[in-house]
CSV table of C-alpha atoms in Angstrom, one decimal:
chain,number,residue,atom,x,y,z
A,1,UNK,CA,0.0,0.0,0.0
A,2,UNK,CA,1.4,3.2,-0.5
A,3,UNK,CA,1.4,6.3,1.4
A,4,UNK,CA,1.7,10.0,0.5
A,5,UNK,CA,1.0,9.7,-3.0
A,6,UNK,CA,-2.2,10.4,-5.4
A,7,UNK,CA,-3.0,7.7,-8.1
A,8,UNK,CA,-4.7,8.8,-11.5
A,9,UNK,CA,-6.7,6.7,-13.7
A,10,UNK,CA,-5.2,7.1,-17.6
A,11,UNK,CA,-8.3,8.7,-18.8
A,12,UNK,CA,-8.3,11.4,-16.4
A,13,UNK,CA,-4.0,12.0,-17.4
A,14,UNK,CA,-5.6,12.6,-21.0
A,15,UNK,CA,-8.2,15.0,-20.7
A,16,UNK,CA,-6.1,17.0,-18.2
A,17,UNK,CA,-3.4,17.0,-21.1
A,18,UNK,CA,-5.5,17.8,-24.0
A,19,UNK,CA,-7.4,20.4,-21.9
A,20,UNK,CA,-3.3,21.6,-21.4
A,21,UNK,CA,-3.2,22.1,-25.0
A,22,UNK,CA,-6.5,24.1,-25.6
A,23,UNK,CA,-5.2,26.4,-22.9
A,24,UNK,CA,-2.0,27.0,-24.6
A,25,UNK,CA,-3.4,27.3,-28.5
A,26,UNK,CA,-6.0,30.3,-26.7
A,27,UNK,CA,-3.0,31.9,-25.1
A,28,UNK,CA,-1.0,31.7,-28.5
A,29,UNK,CA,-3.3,33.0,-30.9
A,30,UNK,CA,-4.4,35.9,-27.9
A,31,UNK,CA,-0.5,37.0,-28.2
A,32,UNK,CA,-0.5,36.9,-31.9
A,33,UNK,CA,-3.4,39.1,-32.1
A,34,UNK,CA,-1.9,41.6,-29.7
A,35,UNK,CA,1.0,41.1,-31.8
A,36,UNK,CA,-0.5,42.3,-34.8
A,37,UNK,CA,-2.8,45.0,-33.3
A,38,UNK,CA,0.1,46.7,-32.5
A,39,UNK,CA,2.0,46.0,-35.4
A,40,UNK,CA,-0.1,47.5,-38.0
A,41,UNK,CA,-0.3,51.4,-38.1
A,42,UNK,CA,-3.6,52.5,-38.4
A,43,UNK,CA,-4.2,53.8,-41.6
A,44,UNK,CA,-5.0,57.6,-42.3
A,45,UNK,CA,-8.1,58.9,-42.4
A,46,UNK,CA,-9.7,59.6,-45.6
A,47,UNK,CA,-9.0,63.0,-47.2
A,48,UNK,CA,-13.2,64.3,-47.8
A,49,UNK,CA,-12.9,65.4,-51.1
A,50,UNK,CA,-16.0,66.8,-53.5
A,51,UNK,CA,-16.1,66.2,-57.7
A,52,UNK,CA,-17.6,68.0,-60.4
A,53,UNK,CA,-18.3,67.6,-63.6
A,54,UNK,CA,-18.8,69.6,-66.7
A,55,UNK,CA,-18.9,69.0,-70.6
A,56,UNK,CA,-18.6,72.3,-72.2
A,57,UNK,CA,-16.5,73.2,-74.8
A,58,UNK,CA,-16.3,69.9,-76.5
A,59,UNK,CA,-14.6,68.0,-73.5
A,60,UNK,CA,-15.5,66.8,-70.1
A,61,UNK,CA,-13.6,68.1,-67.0
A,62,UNK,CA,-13.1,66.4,-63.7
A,63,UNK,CA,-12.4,68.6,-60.7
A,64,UNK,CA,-11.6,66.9,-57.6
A,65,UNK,CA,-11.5,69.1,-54.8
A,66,UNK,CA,-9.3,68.7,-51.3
A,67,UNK,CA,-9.7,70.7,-48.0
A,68,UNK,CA,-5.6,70.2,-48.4
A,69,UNK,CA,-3.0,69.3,-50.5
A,70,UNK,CA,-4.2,66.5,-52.7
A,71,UNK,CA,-1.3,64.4,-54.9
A,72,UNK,CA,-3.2,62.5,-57.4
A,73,UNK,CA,-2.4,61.0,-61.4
A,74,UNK,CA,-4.5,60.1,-64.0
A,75,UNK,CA,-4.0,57.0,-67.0
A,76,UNK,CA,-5.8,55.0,-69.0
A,77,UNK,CA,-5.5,51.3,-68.8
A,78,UNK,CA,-7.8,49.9,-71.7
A,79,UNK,CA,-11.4,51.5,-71.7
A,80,UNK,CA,-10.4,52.0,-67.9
A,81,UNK,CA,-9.5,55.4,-66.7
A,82,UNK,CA,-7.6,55.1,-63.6
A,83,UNK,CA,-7.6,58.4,-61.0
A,84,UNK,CA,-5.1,57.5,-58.2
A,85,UNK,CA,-4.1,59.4,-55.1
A,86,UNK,CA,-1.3,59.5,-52.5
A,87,UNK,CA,-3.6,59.5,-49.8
A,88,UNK,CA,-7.4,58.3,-49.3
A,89,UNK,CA,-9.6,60.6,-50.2
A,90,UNK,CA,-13.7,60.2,-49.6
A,91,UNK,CA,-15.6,61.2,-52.7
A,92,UNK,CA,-18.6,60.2,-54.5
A,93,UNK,CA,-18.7,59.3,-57.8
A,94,UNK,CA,-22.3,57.4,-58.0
A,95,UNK,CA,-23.5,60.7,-60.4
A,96,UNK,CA,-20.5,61.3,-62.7
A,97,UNK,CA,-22.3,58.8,-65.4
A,98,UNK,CA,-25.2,60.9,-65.3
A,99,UNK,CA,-23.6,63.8,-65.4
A,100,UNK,CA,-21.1,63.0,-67.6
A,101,UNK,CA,-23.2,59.9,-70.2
A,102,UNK,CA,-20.9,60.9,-73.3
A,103,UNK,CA,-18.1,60.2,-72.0
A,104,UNK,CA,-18.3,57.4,-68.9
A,105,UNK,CA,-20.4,54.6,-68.6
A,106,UNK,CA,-19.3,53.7,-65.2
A,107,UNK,CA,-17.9,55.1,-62.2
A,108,UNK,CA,-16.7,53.2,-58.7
A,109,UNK,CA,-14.0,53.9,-55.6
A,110,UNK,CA,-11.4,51.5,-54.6
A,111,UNK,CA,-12.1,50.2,-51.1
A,112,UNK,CA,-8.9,51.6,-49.7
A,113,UNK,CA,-9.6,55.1,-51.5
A,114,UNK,CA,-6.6,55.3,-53.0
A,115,UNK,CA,-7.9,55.5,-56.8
A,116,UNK,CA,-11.3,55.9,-58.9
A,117,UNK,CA,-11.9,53.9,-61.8
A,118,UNK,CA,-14.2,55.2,-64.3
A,119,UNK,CA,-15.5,53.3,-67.8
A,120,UNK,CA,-14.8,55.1,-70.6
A,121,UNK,CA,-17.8,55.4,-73.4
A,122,UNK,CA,-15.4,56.6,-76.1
A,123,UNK,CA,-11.7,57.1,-77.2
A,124,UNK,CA,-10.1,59.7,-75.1
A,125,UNK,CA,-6.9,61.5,-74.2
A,126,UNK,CA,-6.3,62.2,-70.5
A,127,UNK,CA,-5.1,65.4,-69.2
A,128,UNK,CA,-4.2,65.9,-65.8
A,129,UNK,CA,-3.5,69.3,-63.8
A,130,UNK,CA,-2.7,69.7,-59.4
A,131,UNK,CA,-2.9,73.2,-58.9
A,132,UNK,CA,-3.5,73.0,-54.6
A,133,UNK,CA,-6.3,71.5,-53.3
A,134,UNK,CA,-7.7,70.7,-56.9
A,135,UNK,CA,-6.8,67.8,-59.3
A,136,UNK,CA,-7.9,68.8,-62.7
A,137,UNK,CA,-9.0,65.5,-64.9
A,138,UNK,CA,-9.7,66.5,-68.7
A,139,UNK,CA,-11.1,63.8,-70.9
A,140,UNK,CA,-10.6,65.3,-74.6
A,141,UNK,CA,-12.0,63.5,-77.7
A,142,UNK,CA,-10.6,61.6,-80.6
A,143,UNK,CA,-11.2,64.6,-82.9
A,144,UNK,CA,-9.6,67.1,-80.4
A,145,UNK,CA,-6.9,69.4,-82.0
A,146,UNK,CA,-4.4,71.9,-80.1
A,147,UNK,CA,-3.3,72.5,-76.8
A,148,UNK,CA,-5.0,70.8,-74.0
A,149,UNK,CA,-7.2,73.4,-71.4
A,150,UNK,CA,-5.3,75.4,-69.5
A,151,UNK,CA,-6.5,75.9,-65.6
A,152,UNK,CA,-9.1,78.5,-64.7
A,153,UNK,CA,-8.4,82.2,-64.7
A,154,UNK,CA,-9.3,82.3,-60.8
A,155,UNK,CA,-7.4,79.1,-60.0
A,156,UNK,CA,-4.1,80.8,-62.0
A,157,UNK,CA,-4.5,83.9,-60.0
A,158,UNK,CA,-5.0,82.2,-56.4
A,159,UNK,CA,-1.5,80.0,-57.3
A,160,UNK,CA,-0.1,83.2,-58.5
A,161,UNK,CA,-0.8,84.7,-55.0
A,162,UNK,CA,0.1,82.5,-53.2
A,163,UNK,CA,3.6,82.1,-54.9
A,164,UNK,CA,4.0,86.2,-53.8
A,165,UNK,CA,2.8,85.3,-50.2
A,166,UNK,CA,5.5,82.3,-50.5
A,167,UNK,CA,8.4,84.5,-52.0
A,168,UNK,CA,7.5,87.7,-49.1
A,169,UNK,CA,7.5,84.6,-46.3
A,170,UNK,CA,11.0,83.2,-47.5
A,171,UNK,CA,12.6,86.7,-47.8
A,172,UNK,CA,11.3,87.5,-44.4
A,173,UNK,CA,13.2,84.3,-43.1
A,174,UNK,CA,16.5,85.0,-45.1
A,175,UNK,CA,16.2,89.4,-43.8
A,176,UNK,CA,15.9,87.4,-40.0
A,177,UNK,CA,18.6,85.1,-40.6
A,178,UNK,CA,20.7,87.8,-41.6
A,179,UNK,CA,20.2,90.7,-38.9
A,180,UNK,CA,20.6,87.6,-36.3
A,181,UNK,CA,24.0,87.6,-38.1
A,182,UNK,CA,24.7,90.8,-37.8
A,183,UNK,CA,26.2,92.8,-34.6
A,184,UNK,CA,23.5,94.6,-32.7
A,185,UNK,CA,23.4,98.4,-33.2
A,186,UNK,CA,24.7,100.0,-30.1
A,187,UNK,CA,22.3,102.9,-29.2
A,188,UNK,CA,24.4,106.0,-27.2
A,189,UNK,CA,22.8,107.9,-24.6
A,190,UNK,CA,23.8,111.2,-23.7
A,191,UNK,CA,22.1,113.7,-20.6
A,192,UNK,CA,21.9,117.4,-20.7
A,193,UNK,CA,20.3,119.6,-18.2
A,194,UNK,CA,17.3,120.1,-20.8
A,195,UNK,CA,17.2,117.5,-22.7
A,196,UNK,CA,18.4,113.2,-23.6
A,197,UNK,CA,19.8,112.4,-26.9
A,198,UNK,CA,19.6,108.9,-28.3
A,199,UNK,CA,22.0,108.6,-31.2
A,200,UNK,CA,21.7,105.6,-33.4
A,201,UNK,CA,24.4,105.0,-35.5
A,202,UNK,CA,23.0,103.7,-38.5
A,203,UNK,CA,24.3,103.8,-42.0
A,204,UNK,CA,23.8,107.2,-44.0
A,205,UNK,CA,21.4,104.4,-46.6
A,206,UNK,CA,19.1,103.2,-44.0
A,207,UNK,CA,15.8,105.5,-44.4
A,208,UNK,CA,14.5,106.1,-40.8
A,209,UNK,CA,10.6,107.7,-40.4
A,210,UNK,CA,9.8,108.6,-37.0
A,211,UNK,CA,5.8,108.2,-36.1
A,212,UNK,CA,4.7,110.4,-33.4
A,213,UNK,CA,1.7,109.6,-31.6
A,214,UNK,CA,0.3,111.5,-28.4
A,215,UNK,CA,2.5,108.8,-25.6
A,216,UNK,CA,4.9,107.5,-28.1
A,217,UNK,CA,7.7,108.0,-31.0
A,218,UNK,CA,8.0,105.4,-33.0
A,219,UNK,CA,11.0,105.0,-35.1
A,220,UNK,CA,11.0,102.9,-38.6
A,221,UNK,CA,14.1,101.5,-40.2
A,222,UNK,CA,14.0,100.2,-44.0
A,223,UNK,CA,16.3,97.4,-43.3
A,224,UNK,CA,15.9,94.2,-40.5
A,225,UNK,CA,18.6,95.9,-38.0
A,226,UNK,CA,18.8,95.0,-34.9
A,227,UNK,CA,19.9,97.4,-31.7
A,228,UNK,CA,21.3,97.5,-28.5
A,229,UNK,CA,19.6,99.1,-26.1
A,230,UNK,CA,21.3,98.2,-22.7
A,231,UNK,CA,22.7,101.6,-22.1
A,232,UNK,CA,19.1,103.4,-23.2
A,233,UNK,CA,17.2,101.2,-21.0
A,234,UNK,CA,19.7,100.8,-18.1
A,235,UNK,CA,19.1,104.6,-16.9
A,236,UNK,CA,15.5,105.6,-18.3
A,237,UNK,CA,15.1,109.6,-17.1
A,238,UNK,CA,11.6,110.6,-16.3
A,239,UNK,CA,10.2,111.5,-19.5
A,240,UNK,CA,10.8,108.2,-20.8
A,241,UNK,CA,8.8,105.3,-19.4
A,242,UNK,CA,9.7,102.3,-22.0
A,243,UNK,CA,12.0,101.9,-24.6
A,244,UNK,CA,11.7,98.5,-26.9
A,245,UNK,CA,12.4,97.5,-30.2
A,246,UNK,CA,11.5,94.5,-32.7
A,247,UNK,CA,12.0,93.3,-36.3
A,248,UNK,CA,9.0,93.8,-38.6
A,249,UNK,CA,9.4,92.3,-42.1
A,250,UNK,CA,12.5,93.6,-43.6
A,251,UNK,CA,12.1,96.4,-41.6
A,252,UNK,CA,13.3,97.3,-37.3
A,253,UNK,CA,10.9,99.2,-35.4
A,254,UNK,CA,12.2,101.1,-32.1
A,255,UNK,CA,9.4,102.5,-29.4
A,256,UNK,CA,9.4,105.2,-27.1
A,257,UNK,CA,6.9,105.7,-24.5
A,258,UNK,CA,7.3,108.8,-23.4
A,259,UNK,CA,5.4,110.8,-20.1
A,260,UNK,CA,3.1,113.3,-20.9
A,261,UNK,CA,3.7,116.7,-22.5
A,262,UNK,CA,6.8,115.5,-23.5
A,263,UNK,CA,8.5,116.8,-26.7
A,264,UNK,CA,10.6,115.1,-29.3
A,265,UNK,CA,12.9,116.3,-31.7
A,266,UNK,CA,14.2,113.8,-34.3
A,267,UNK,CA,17.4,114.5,-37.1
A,268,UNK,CA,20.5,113.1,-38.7
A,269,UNK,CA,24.0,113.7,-38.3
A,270,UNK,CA,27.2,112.7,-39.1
A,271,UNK,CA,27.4,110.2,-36.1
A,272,UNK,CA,23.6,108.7,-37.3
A,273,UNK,CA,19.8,109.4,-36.7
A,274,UNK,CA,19.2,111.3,-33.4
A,275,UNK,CA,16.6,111.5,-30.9
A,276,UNK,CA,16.5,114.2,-28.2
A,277,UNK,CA,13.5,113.6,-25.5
A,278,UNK,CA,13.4,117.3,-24.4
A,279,UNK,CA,13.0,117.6,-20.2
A,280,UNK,CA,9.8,119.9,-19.0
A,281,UNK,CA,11.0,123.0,-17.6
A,282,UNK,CA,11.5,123.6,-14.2
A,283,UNK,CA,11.4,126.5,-11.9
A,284,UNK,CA,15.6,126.9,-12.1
A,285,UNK,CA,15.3,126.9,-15.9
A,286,UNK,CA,12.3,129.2,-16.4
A,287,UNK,CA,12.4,133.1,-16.2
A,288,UNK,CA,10.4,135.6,-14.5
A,289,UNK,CA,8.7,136.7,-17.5
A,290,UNK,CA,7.5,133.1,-18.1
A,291,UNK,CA,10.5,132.1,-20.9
A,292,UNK,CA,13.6,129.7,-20.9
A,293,UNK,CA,16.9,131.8,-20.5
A,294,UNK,CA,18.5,132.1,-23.9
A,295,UNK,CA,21.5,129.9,-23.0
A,296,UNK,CA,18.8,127.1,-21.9
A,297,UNK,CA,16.9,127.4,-25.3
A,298,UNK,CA,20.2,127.3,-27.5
A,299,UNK,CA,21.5,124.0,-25.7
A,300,UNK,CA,18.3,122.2,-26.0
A,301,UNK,CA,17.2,123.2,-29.5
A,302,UNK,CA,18.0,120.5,-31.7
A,303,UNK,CA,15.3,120.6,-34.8
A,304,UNK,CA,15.2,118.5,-38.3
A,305,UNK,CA,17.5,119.7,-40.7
A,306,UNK,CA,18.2,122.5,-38.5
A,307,UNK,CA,21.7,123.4,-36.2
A,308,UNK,CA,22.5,121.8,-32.9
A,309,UNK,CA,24.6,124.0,-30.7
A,310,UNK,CA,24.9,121.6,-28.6
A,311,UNK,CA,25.4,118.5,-30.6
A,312,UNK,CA,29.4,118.3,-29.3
A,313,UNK,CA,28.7,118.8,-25.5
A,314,UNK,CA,26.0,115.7,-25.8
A,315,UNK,CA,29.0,113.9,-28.3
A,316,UNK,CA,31.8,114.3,-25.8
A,317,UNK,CA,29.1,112.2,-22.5
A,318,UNK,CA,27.8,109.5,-24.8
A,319,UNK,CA,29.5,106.4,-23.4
């Protein structure tokens, strides 16, 4: 007799085992369909797409229109005309027969839709145009002589327009590239009793406009420089609350917020374009009959195209 042990009859041993094996096929074909979920890449989602149809003119035009790029082809295989695309696009063609009786008999998408297969009713030469969002699908006739149809005046005009918009963008990036090249323009500040002079040395060629506004000066250069404005900012007297400047197209634009009642004065020199923010006057630089002395009007009158008495005083403190 024998102890501690467990006896099994043989046709329990076999339905354990082949109940074994079930277990392990269900846990083999669960991994390989994990495997392959995760495997494939889902595929991209149609592209919705609309299609007209006209026959004017003596030939039929398809116009298959994207809300984006589409990249699409057109041949002929047989009496087959074959419209394939880079991606899917969704797109009925259950009407183009009807609309279209002269020229296809039959029209149906590919599953995946990746191409549109139409039955030619007659002999035809394909003509294919992308111009965008549009694929342009002529079907010209046996007896067709000359050029093939050129793309719609309004189509030619958008592409033309956006070419400019594509040309302005691309120069913008090269004028940005290149002023991030080039050293920033120091600006010099130099203080007078009556007024603060900004001097920007800029080349004699760049045209500057000044914009004067009620709070603000706003200086425009005609070429993407860029400017240094540590010393300007780093001691900001009380006329001048902000100073700040950006690139703008091929252009730099410098701002001045200025207090209130403040006035400007804006020229060029020798040394560059200057700015003088002139100070208010206070009860040391203002007479008894209500003017500025006349040694306090000559230093601080600095006008455009006009002299600057004081122009090599301010020269000799700009740092």
């Amino acid at each position: 007799m024998a102890c501690g042990g467990t006896t099994q009859s043989p046709g329990l041993r076999r339905r354990l085992a082949q109940c074994s094996k079930a277990v392990a096929a269900i846990a083999c074909l669960i991994v390989a369909l994990t495997a392959s979920s995760l495997a494939a890449p889902s595929a991209p989602a149609p592209v919705k797409t609309t299609l007209t149809v006209t026959t004017s003119d003596g030939y039929a035009r398809l116009v298959f229109t994207a809300g984006e790029y589409i990249d699409g082809s057109a041949r002929q295989a047989g009496n087959v005309l074959i419209i394939s695309f880079k991606q899917p696009v969704d797109v009925a063609v259950n009407r183009v027969a009807e609309q279209a009786p002269d020229y296809i008999g039959a029209a149906r998408r590919d599953p995946d839709g990746k191409a549109v297969r139409m039955a030619l009713a007659q002999n035809v030469t394909i003509h294919a145009m992308s111009a965008g969002e549009k694929l342009f699908v002529d079907l010209l006739p046996a007896d067709w002589s000359g050029m093939p149809p050129g793309l719609p005046q309004d189509v030619v005009d958008e592409l033309a327009r956006r070419a400019r918009e594509a040309e302005t963008l691309l120069e913008r990036q090269r004028a940005a590239v290149q002023a991030k090249k080039s050293a920033p323009i120091r600006v010099h500040v130099a203080s007078q009793p009556t007024f603060t002079r900004y001097v920007f040395a800029v080349p004699s060629e760049t045209g500057v406009s000044a914009d004067r506004a009620k709070d603000r000066l706003v200086l425009k250069f005609d070429s993407p420089e860029t400017f240094d404005l540590g010393d300007a900012q780093a001691a900001l007297p009380k006329t001048v609350q902000e100073i700040s400047s950006e690139l703008d197209q091929n252009s730099a634009l410098v701002r001045f917020i200025l207090a209130a009642n403040v006035d400007t004065r804006t020229f060029r020199d020798e040394s560059g374009y200057v700015v003088d923010v002139v100070n208010p006057p206070t009860d040391a630089t203002v007479a008894a009959d209500g003017t500025a002395p006349a040694d306090t009007m000559q230093q601080g009158a600095a006008g455009e195209g006009g002299a600057v008495p004081s122009l090599a005083d301010a020269a000799a403190k700009i740092s």
